[in-house]
Coordinates of C-alpha atoms and ligand atoms in Angstrom, one line a residue:
X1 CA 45.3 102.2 9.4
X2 CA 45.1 98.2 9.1
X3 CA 48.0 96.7 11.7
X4 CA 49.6 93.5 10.3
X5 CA 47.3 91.8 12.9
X6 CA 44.0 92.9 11.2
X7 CA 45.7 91.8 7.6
X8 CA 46.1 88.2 9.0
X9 CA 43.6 85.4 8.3
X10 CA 40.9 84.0 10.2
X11 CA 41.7 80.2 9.9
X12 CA 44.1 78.0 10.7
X13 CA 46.7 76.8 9.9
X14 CA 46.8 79.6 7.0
X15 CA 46.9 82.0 10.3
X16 CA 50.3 80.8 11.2
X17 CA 51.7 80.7 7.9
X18 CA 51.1 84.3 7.9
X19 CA 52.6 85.0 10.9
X20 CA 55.9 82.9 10.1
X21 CA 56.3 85.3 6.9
X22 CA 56.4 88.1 9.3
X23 CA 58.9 86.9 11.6
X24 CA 60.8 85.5 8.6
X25 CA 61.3 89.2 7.4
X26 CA 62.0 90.4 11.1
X27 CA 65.0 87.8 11.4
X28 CA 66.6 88.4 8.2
X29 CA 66.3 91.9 9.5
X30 CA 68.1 90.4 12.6
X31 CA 70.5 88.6 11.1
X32 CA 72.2 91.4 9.3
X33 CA 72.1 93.6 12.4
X34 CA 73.7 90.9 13.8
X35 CA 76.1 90.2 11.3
X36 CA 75.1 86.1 11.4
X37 CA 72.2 83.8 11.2
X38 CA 70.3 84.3 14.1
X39 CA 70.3 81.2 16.4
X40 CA 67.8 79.3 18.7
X41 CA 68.5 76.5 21.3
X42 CA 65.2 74.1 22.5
X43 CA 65.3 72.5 25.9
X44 CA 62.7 69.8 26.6
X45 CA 61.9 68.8 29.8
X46 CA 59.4 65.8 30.8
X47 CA 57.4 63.1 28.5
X48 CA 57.5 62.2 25.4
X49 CA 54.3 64.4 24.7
X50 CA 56.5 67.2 25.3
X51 CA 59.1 65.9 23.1
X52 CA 57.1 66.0 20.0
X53 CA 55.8 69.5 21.1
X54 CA 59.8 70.7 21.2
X55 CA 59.9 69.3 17.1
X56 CA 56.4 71.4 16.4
X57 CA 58.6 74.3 18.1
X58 CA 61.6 73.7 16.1
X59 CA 59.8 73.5 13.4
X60 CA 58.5 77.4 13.3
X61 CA 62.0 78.3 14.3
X62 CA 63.9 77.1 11.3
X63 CA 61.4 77.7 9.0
X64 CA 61.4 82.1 10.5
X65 CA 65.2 81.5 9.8
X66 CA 66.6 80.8 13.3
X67 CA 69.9 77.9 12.9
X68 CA 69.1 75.2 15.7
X69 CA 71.9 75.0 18.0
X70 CA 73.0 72.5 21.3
X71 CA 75.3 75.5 22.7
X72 CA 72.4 77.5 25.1
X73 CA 74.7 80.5 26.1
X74 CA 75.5 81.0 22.2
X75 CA 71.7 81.2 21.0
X76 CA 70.1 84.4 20.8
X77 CA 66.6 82.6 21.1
X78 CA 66.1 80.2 24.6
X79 CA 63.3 78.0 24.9
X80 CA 62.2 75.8 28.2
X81 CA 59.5 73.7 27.0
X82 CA 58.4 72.7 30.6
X83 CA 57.0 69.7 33.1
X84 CA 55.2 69.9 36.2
X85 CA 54.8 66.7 37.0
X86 CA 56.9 66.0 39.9
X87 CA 58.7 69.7 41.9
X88 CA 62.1 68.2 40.8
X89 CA 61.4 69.2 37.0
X90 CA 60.1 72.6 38.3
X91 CA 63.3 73.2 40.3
X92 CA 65.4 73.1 37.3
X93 CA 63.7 75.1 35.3
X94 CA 64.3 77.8 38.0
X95 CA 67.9 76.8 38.5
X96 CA 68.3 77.0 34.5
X97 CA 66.6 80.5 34.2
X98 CA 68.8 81.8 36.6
X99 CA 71.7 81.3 34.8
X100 CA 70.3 82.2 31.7
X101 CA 70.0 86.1 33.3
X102 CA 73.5 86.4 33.5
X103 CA 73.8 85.4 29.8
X104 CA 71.3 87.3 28.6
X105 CA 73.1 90.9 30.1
X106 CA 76.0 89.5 28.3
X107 CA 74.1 89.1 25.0
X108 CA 71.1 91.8 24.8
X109 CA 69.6 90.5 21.6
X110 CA 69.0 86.8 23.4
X111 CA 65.3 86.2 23.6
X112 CA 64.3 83.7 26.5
X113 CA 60.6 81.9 26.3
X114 CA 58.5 79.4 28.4
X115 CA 56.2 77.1 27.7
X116 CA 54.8 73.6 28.6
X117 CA 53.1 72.3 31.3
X118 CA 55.0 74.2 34.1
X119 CA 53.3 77.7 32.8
X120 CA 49.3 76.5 33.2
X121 CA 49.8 76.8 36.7
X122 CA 48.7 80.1 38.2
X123 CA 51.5 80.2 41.0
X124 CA 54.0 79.9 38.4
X125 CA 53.0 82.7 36.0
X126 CA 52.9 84.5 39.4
X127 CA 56.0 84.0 40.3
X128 CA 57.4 84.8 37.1
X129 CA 55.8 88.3 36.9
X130 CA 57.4 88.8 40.2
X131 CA 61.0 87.7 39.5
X132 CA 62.1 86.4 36.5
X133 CA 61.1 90.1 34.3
X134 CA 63.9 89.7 32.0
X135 CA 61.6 86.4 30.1
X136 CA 59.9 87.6 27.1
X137 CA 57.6 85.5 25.9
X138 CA 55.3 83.0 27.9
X139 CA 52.9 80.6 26.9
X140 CA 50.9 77.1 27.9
X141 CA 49.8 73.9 26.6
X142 CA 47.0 75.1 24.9
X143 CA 48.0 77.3 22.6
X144 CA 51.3 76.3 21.6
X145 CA 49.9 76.2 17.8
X146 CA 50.1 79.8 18.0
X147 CA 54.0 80.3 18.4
X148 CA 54.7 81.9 15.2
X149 CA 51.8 84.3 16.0
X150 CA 53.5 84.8 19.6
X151 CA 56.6 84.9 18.6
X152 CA 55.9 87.7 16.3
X153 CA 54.0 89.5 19.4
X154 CA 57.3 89.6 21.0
X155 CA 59.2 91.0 18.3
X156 CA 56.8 93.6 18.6
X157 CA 56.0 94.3 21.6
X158 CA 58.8 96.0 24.6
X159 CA 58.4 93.3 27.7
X160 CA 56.8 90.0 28.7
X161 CA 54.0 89.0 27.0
X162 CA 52.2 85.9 27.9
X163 CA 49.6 84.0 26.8
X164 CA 47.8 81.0 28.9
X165 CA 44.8 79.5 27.8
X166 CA 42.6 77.9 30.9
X167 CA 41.4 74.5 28.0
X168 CA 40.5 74.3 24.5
X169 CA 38.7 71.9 22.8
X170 CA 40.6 73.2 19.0
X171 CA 43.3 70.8 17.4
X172 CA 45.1 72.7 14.4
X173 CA 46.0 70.3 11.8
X174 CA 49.0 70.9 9.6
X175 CA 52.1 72.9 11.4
X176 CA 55.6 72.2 10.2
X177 CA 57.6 69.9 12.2
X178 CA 61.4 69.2 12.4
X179 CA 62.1 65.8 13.5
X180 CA 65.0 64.9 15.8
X181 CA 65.3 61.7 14.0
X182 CA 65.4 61.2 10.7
X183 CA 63.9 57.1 10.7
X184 CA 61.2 57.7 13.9
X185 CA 58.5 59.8 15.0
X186 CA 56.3 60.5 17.9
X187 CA 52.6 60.6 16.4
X188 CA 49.9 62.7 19.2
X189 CA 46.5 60.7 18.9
X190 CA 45.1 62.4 21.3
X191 CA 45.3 65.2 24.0
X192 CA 44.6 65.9 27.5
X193 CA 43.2 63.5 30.2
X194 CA 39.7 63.2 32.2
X195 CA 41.3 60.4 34.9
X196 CA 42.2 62.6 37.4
X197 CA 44.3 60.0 39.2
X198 CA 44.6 62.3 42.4
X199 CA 48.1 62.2 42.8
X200 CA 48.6 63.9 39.3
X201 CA 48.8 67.1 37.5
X202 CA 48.3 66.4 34.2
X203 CA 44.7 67.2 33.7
X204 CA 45.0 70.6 34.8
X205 CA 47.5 71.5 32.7
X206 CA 47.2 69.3 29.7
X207 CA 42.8 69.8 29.5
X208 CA 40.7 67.9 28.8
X209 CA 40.6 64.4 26.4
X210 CA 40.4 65.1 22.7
X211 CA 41.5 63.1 19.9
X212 CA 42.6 63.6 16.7
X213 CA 40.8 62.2 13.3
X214 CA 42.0 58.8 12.4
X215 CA 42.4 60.0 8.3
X216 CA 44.7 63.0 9.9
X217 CA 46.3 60.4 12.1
X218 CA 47.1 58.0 8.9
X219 CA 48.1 60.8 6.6
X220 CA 50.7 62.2 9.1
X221 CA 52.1 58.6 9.2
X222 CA 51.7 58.1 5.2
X223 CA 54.0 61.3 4.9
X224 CA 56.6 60.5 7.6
X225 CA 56.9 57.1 6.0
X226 CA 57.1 58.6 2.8
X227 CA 60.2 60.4 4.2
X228 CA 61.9 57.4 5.9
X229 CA 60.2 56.8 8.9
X230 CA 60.3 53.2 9.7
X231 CA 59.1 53.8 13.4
X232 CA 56.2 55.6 14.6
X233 CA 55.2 56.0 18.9
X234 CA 51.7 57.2 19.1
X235 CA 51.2 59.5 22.1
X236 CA 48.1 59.8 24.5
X237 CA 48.2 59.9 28.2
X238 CA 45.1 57.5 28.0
X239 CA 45.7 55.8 24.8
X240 CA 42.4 53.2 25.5
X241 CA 40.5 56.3 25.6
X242 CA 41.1 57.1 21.9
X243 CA 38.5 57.6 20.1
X244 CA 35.8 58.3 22.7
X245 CA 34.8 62.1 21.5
X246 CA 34.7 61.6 18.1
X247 CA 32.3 61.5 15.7
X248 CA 33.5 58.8 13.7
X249 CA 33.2 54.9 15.5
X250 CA 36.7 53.8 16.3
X251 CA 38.8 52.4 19.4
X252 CA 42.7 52.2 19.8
X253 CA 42.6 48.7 18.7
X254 CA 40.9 49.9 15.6
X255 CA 43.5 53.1 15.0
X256 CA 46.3 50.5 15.3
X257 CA 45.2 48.0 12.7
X258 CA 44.4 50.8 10.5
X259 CA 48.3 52.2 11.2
X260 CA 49.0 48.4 10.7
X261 CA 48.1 48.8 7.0
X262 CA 50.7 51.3 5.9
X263 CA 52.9 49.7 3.8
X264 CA 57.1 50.7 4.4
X265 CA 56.2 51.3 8.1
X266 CA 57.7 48.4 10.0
X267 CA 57.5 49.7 14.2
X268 CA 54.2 51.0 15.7
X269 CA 55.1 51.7 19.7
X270 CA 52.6 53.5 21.6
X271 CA 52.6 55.2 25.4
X272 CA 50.6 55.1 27.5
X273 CA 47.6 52.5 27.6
X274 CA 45.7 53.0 31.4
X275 CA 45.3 49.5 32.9
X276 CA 41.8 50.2 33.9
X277 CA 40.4 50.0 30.1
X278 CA 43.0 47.7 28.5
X279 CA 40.8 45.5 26.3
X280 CA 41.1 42.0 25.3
X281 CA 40.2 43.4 21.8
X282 CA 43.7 45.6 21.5
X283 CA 45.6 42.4 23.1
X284 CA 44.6 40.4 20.3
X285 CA 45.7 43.1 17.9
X286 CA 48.5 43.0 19.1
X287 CA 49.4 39.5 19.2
X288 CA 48.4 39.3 15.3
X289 CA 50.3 42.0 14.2
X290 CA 54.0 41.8 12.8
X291 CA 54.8 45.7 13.4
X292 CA 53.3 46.8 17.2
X293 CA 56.2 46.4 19.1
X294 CA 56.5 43.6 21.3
X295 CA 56.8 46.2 24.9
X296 CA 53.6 47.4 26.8
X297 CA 54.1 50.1 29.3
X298 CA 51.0 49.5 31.8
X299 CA 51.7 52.0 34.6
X300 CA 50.9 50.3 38.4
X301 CA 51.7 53.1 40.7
X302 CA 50.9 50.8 43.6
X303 CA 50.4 47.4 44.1
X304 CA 48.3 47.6 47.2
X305 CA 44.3 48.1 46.4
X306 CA 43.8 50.5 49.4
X307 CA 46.4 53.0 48.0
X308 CA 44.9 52.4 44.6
X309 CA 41.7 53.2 45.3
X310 CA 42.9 56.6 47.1
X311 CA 44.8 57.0 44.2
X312 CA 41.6 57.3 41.8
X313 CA 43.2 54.3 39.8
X314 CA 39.9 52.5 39.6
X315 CA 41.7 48.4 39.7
X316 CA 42.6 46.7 42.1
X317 CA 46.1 44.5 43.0
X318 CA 44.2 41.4 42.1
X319 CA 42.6 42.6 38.6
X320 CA 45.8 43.8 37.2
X321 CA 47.5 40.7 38.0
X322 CA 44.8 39.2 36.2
X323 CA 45.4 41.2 33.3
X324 CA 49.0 41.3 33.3
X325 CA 48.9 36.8 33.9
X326 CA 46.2 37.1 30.2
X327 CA 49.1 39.1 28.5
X328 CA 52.1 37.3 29.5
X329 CA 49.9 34.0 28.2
X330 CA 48.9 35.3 24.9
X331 CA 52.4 37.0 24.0
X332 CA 54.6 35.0 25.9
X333 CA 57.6 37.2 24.1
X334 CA 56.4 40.4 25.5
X335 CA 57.8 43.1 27.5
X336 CA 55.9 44.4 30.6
X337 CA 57.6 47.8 31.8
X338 CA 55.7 50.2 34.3
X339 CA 55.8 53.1 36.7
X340 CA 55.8 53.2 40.8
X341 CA 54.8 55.6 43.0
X342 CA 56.4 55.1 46.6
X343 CA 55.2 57.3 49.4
X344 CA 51.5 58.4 48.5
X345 CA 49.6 59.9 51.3
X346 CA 49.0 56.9 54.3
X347 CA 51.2 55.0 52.3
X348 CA 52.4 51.8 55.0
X349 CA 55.4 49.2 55.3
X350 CA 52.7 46.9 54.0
X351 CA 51.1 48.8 51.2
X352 CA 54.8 48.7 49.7
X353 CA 54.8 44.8 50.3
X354 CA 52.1 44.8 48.1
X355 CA 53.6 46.4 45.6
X356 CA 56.8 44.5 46.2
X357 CA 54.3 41.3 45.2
X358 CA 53.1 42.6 42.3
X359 CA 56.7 43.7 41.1
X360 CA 57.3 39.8 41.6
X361 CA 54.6 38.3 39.8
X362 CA 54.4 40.2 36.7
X363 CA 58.4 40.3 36.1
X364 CA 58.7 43.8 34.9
X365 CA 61.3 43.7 32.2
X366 CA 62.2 47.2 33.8
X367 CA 60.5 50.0 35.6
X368 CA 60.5 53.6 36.3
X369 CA 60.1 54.1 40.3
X370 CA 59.0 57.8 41.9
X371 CA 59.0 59.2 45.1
X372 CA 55.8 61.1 45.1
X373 CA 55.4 64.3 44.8
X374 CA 53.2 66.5 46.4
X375 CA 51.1 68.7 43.5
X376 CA 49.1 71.9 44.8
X377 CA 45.2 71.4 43.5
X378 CA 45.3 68.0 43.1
X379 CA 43.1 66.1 45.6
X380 CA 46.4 64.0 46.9
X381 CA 47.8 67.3 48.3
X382 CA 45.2 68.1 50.7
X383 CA 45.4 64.1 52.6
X384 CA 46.7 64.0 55.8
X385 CA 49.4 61.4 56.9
X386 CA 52.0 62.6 54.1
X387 CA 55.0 60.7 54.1
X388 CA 57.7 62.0 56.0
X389 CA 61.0 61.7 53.6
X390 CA 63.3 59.2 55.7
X391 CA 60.2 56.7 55.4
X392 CA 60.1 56.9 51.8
X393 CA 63.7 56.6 51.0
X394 CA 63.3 53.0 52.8
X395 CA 61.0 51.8 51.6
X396 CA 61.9 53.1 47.6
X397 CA 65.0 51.5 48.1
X398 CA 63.3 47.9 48.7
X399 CA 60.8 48.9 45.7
X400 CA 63.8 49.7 43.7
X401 CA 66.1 46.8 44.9
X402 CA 63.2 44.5 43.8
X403 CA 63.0 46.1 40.2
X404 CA 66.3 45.9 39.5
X405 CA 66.6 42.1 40.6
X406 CA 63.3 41.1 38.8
X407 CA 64.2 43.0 35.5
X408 CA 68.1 41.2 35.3
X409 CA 66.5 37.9 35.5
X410 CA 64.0 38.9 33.2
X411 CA 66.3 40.8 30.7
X412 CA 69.2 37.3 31.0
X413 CA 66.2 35.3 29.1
X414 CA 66.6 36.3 25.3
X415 CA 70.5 36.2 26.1
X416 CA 72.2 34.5 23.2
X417 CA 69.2 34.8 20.9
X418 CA 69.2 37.0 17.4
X419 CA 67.2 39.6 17.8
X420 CA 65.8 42.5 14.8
X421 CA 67.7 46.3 16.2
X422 CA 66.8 49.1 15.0
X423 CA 69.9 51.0 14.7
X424 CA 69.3 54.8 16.8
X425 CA 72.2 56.7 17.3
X426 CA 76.3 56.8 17.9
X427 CA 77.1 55.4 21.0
X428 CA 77.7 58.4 24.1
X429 CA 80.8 56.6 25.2
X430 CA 82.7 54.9 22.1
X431 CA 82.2 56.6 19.1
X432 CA 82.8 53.0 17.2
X433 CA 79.4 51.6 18.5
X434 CA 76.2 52.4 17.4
X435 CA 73.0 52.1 20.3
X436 CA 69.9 50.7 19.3
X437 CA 66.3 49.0 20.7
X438 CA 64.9 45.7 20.4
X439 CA 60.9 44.9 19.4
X440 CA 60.4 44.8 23.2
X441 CA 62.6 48.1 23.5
X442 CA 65.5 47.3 25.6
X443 CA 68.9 48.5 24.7
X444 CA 72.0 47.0 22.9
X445 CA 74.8 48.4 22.0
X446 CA 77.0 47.0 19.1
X447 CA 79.7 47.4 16.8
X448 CA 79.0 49.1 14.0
X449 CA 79.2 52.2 11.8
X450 CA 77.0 55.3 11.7
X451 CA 76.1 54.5 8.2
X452 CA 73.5 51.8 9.7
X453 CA 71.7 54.6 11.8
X454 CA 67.9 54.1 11.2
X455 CA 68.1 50.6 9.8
X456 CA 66.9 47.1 11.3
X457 CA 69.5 44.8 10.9
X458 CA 69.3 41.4 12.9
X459 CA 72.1 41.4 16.0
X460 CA 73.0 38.4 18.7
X461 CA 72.3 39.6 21.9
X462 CA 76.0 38.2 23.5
X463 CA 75.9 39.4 26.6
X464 CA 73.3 41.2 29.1
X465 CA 74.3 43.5 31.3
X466 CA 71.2 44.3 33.5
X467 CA 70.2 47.1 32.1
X468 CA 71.1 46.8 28.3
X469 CA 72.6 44.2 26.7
X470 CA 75.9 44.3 24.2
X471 CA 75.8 42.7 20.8
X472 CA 77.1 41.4 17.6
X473 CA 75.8 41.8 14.0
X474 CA 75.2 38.3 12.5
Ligands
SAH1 N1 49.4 59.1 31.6 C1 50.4 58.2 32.0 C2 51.6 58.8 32.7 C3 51.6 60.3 33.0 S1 52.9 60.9 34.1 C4 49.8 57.2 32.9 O1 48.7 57.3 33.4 O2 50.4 56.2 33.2 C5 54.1 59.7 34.1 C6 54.3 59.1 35.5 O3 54.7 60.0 36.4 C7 53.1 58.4 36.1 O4 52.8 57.2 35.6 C8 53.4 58.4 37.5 O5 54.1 57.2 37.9 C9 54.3 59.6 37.7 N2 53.7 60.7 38.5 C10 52.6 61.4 38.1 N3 52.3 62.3 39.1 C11 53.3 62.1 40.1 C12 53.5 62.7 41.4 N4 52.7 63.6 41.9 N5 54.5 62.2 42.1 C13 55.3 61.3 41.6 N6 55.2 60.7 40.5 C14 54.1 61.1 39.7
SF4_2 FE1 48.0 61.5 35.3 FE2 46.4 59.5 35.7 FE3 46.0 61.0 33.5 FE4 48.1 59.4 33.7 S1 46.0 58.8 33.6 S2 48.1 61.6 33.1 S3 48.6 59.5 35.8 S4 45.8 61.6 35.7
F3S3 FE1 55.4 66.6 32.3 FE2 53.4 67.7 31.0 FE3 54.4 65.4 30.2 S1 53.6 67.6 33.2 S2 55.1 64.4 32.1 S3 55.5 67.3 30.3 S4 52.3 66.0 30.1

């Protein structure tokens, strides 16, 4: 007798689709067991990458028939889609799942799956075998364009299954996808990273670099814009390195001005370019262009060249000052934000000065500082002179301290100008304000109605408070 599985085709996406018909028929089932629409909740933890994998996962859902809900402990399908990257994000996603055992005895139906970063670690899936039984479905980076083929498994099959892929060098075009919002979009170029900064996880669980075809790139943005995107973010951990294992002859600098050319988009943001191959080439694009956002994220980590060079960052203090000095002179209006380590392996009192210079010099406009955290596998882990936690709370504080008073002074410059907002979302704390980002994507919140949610609209930027400023529309 054929099974469903041998019935299924061979190729992607048309593999999926199949799938998605099945479950489709298995939740309508559901649903009048049930005596509702079945329901599903998402919960995204980490980057931005993850993010857009969360909409590719929504996406299956409500096209199988599951109603997307905020309410966790009233869905009867729980998703984590996980980080590693520092143990804080792993600690919740234990925390989480342990409340989320109680629920489920309450509601038997309620299906609980796992996937993300967090799962392509071996110690992990270990230690979900051993105590976390009542999970059904598991599965990793890799293979997340097989959910409606997992899913399905699940359905099927009594227990956990799970599903972890090692690498893969496949990108499957062509998955449905349910935005969060309606006017922007996160846009993967590419996938995976070979830097190995030694402090980090993300190679081993993301794989290896590969990018995606420029003409797939531009037609995904031709159809978002086609359906009001106005704002696109295009998502590599490496973005410099676009381009490098293709066939065809392109550079970052070369996707963007192609991106550049698609008439009704009006933002192009991107995350996150490595200082280490930041060309003068994608500078100049960007000083040319009227849509790439005026912001660059250029991640130090440290400002001291020792640490650096332990860190596998391959620049030094001096050469990124040099770069960051050639990009404040050719975009004088430009944003410079980053990310700090504090607390690497050997890390000293005057490693952190370093930093502390650096943090002066370039004027971040803001900056997101981290105690480091220690990774098993990664070549950072296994140093000697790890940094005892009173030591590091010092000296992040100074680190921090420094940010904070570098950014407000930075931030107080455009004060009083008009500035192009691009109108985001209902304010969390007065319902008659709307929040929404400048070119060089700080904050402003301003009076206005949700009806001007995903348009640019120009605002006075009256007052700054630090962090965000509050405006006016003119
Ligand atoms: N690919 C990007 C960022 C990836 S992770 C880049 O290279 O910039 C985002 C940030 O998390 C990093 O920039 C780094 O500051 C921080 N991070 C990564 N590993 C960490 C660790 N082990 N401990 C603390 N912070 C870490
Ligand atoms: Fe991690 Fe470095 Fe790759 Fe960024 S570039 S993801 S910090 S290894
Ligand atoms: Fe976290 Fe994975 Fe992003 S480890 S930071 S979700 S790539």
């Amino acid at each position: 007798m054929l099974t469903i599985r041998d019935k299924a085709p061979v190729t992607e996406p048309e593999r999926q689709y199949y799938f998605m018909d099945l479950c489709k028929e298995h939740i309508s089932r559901l649903a009048e067991e049930l005596g509702h629409q079945p329901t599903c909740c998402v919960t995204t933890f980490g980057c931005q990458m993850n993010a857009r994998d969360s909409e590719k996962l929504v996406g299956v859902l409500e096209r199988v028939g599951y109603q997307l809900i905020e309410e966790e402990e009233k869905a009867d399908f729980v998703i984590y889609n996980t980080c590693t990257v520092r143990d804080n994000a792993n600690q919740r996603v234990y925390g989480r799942l342990g409340a989320l055992k109680n629920k489920k005895k309450k509601n038997p139906h309620m299906k609980i799956a796992l996937c993300g970063c967090m799962m392509q670690e071996d110690v992990v899936i270990e230690k979900m075998k051993q105590s976390y039984r009542y999970v059904d479905l598991i599965f990793g980076t890799h293979n997340i364009y097989k959910f409606a083929e997992l899913l399905m498994a699940s359905f099927e099959e009594e227990g956990m299954v799970i599903d972890i892929w090692k690498d893969t060098d496949k990108i499957v075009e062509d998955l449905p996808v349910e935005r969060k919002y309606s006017f922007k979009s996160g846009i993967n170029i590419m996938f995976g990273c070979n830097n190995f900064c030694s402090y980090c996880i993300v190679p081993y669980v993301r794989g290896r670099e590969r990018s995606r075809a420029s003409a797939d790139i531009i037609r995904e943005i031709e159809a978002l814009v086609k359906d009001g995107v106005v704002e696109v973010m295009l998502l590599g951990q490496n973005v410099n390195s676009y381009g490098k294992n293709l066939e065809e002859n392109i550079t970052f600098a070369g996707l963007l001005e192609k991106i550049e050319a698609i008439e009704g988009l009006e933002r192009i943001r991107f995350m996150t370019p490595h200082p280490k191959d930041l060309s003068k080439e994608l500078i100049q694009v960007m000083k040319k262009s009227k849509k790439i956002c005026r912001h660059l994220h250029l991640p130090v980590q440290s400002g001291s060249t020792a640490i650096l060079e332990k860190m596998n960052r391959h620049y030094t203090k001096e050469s990124y000052l040099e770069l960051a000095s050639y990009i404040r002179n050719e975009i004088p209006d430009i944003s410079i934000t980053t990310d700090i380590i504090v607390g690497f392996p050997g890390e000293t009192k005057e490693d952190v000065d370093h930093t502390i210079d650096v943090i002066k010099a370039v004027e971040y406009d803001s900056a997101f500082t981290f105690i480091y955290s220690k990774r098993t596998g990664t070549p950072a882990a296994a140093m000697e002179n790890q940094v005892s936690e009173e030591e590091v709370k010092e000296q992040f504080n100074r680190v921090l301290e420094t940010v904070q008073q570098v950014a407000a002074k930075r931030m107080s410059l455009i004060t009083g100008q008009v500035q192009p907002v691009l109108f985001e979302e209902i304010n969390n704390h007065d319902a008659s304000m709307l929040t929404g980002k400048l070119s060089n994507n700080a904050t402003v919140h301003v009076k206005a109605d949700s009806s001007m949610i995903g348009k640019i609209l120009p605002v006075k930027l009256t007052e700054c408070k630090g962090f965000y400023y509050m405006g006016e529309l003119v």
